[in-house]
PDB file of C-alpha atoms in Angstrom:
ATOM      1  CA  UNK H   1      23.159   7.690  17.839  1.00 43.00           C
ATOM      2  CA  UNK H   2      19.700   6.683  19.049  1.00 51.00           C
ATOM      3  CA  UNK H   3      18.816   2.736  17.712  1.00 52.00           C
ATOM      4  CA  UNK H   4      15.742   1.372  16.994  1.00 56.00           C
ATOM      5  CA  UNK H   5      14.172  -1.764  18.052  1.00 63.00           C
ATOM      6  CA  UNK H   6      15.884  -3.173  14.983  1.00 59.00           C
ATOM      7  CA  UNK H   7      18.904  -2.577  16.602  1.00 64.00           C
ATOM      8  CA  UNK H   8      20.352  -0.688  13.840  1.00 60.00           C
ATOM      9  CA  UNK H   9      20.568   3.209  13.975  1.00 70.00           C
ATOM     10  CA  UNK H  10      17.578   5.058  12.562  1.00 87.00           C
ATOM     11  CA  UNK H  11      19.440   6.856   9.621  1.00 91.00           C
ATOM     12  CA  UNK H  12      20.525   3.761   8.071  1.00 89.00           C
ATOM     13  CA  UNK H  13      17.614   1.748   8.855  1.00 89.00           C
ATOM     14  CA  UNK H  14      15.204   5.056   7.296  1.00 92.00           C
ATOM     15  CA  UNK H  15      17.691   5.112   4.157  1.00 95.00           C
ATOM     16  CA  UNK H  16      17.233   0.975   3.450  1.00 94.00           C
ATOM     17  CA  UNK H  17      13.350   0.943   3.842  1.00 94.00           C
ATOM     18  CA  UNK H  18      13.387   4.254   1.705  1.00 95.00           C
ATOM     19  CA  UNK H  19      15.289   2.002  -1.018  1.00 96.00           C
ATOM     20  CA  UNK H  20      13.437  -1.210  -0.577  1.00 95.00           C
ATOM     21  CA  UNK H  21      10.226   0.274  -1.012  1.00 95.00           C
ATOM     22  CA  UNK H  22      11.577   2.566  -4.317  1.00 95.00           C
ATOM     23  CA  UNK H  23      12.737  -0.579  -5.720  1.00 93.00           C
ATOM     24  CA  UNK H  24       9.653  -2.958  -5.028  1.00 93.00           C
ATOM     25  CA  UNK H  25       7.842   0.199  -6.519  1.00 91.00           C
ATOM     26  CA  UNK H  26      10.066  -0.119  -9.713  1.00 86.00           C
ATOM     27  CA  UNK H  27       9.593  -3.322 -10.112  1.00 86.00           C
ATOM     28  CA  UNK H  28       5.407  -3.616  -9.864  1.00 92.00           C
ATOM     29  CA  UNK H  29       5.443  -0.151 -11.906  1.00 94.00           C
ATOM     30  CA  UNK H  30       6.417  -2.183 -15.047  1.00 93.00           C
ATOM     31  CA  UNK H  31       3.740  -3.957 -14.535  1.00 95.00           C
ATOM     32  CA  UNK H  32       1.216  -1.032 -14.507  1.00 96.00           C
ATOM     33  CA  UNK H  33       3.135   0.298 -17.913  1.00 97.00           C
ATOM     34  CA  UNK H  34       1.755  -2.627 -19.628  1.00 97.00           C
ATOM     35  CA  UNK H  35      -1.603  -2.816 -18.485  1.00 97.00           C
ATOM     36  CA  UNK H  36      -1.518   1.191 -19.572  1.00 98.00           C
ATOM     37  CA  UNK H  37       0.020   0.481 -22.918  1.00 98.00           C
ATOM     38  CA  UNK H  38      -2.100  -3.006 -23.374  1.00 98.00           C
ATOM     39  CA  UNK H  39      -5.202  -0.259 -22.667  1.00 98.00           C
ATOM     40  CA  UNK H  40      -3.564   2.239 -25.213  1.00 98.00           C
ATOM     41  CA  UNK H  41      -3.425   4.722 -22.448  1.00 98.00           C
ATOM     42  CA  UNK H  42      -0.134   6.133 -23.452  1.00 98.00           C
ATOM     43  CA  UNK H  43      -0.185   9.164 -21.706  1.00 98.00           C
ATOM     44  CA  UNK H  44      -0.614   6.905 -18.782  1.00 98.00           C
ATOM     45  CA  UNK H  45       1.888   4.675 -19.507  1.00 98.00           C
ATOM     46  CA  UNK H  46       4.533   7.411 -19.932  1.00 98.00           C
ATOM     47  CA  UNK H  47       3.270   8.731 -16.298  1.00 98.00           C
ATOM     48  CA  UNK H  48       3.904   5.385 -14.423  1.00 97.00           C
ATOM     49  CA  UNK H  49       7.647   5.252 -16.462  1.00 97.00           C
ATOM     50  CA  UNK H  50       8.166   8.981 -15.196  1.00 97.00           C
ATOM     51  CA  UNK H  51       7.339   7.191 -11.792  1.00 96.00           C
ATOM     52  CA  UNK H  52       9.447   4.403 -11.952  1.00 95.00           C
ATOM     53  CA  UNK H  53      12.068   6.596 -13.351  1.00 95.00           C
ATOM     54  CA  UNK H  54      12.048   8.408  -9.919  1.00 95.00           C
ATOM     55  CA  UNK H  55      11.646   5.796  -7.742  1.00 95.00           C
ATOM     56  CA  UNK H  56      15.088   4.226  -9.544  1.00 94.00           C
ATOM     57  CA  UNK H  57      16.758   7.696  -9.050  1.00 96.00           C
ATOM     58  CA  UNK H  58      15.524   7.728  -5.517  1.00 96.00           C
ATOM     59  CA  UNK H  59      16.926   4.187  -4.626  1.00 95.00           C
ATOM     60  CA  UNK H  60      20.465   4.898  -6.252  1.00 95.00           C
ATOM     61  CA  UNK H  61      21.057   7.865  -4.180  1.00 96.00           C
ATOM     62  CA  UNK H  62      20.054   5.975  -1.375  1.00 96.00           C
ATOM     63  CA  UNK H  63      22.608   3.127  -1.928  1.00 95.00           C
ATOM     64  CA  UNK H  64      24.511   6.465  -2.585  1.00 95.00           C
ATOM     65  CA  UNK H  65      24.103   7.816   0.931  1.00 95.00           C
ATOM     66  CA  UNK H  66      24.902   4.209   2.202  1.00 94.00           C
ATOM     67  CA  UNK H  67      28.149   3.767   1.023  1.00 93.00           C
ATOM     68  CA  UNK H  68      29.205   7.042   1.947  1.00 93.00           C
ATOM     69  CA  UNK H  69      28.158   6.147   5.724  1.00 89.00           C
ATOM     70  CA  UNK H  70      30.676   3.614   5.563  1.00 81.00           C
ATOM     71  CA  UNK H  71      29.199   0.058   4.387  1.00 59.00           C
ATOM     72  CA  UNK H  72      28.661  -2.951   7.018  1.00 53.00           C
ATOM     73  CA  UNK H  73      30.857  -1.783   9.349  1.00 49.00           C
ATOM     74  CA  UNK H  74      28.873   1.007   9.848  1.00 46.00           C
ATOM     75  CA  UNK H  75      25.242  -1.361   9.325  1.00 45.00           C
ATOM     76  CA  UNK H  76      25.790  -3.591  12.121  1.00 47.00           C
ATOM     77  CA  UNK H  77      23.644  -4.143  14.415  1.00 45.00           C
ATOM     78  CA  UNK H  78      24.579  -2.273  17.913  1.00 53.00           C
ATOM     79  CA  UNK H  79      25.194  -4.373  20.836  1.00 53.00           C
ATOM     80  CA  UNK H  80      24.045  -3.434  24.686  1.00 52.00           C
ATOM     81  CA  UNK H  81      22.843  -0.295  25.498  1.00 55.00           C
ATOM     82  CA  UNK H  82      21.589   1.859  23.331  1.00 49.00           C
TER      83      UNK H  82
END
């Protein structure tokens, strides 16, 4: 398996920026449903929970995929050549 300059192979590096950025999405997506709701823009609102709602789904089946490629002792960083 080709690595990165992280050191880490692409597949599980690709799977933990997918989640990271799906749940920092989440989380500033709340915000965005109250300035929508606070604007009484409810039809708005209910779009930006729709999007959160599928950025949460999207980060579970990442941790998903991760524990099904075996955890840390799979997440390591790789040592010497790659």
């Amino acid at each position: 398996m080709a690595t990165g300059e992280t050191g880490f192979d692409d597949v599980h590096y690709d799977l933990i920026s997918v989640q990271y950025h799906a749940l920092k999405g989440g989380h500033d997506y709340g915000q965005y449903v109250r300035d929508a709701r606070n604007a009484g823009l409810d039809d708005v609102a209910a779009f930006f929970e729709q999007v959160m709602a599928e950025d949460s789904a999207r980060a579970k089946q990442c941790h998903e995929f991760l524990r099904q490629l075996g955890g840390t002792a799979n997440t390591e960083p790789k040592t010497g050549p790659a």
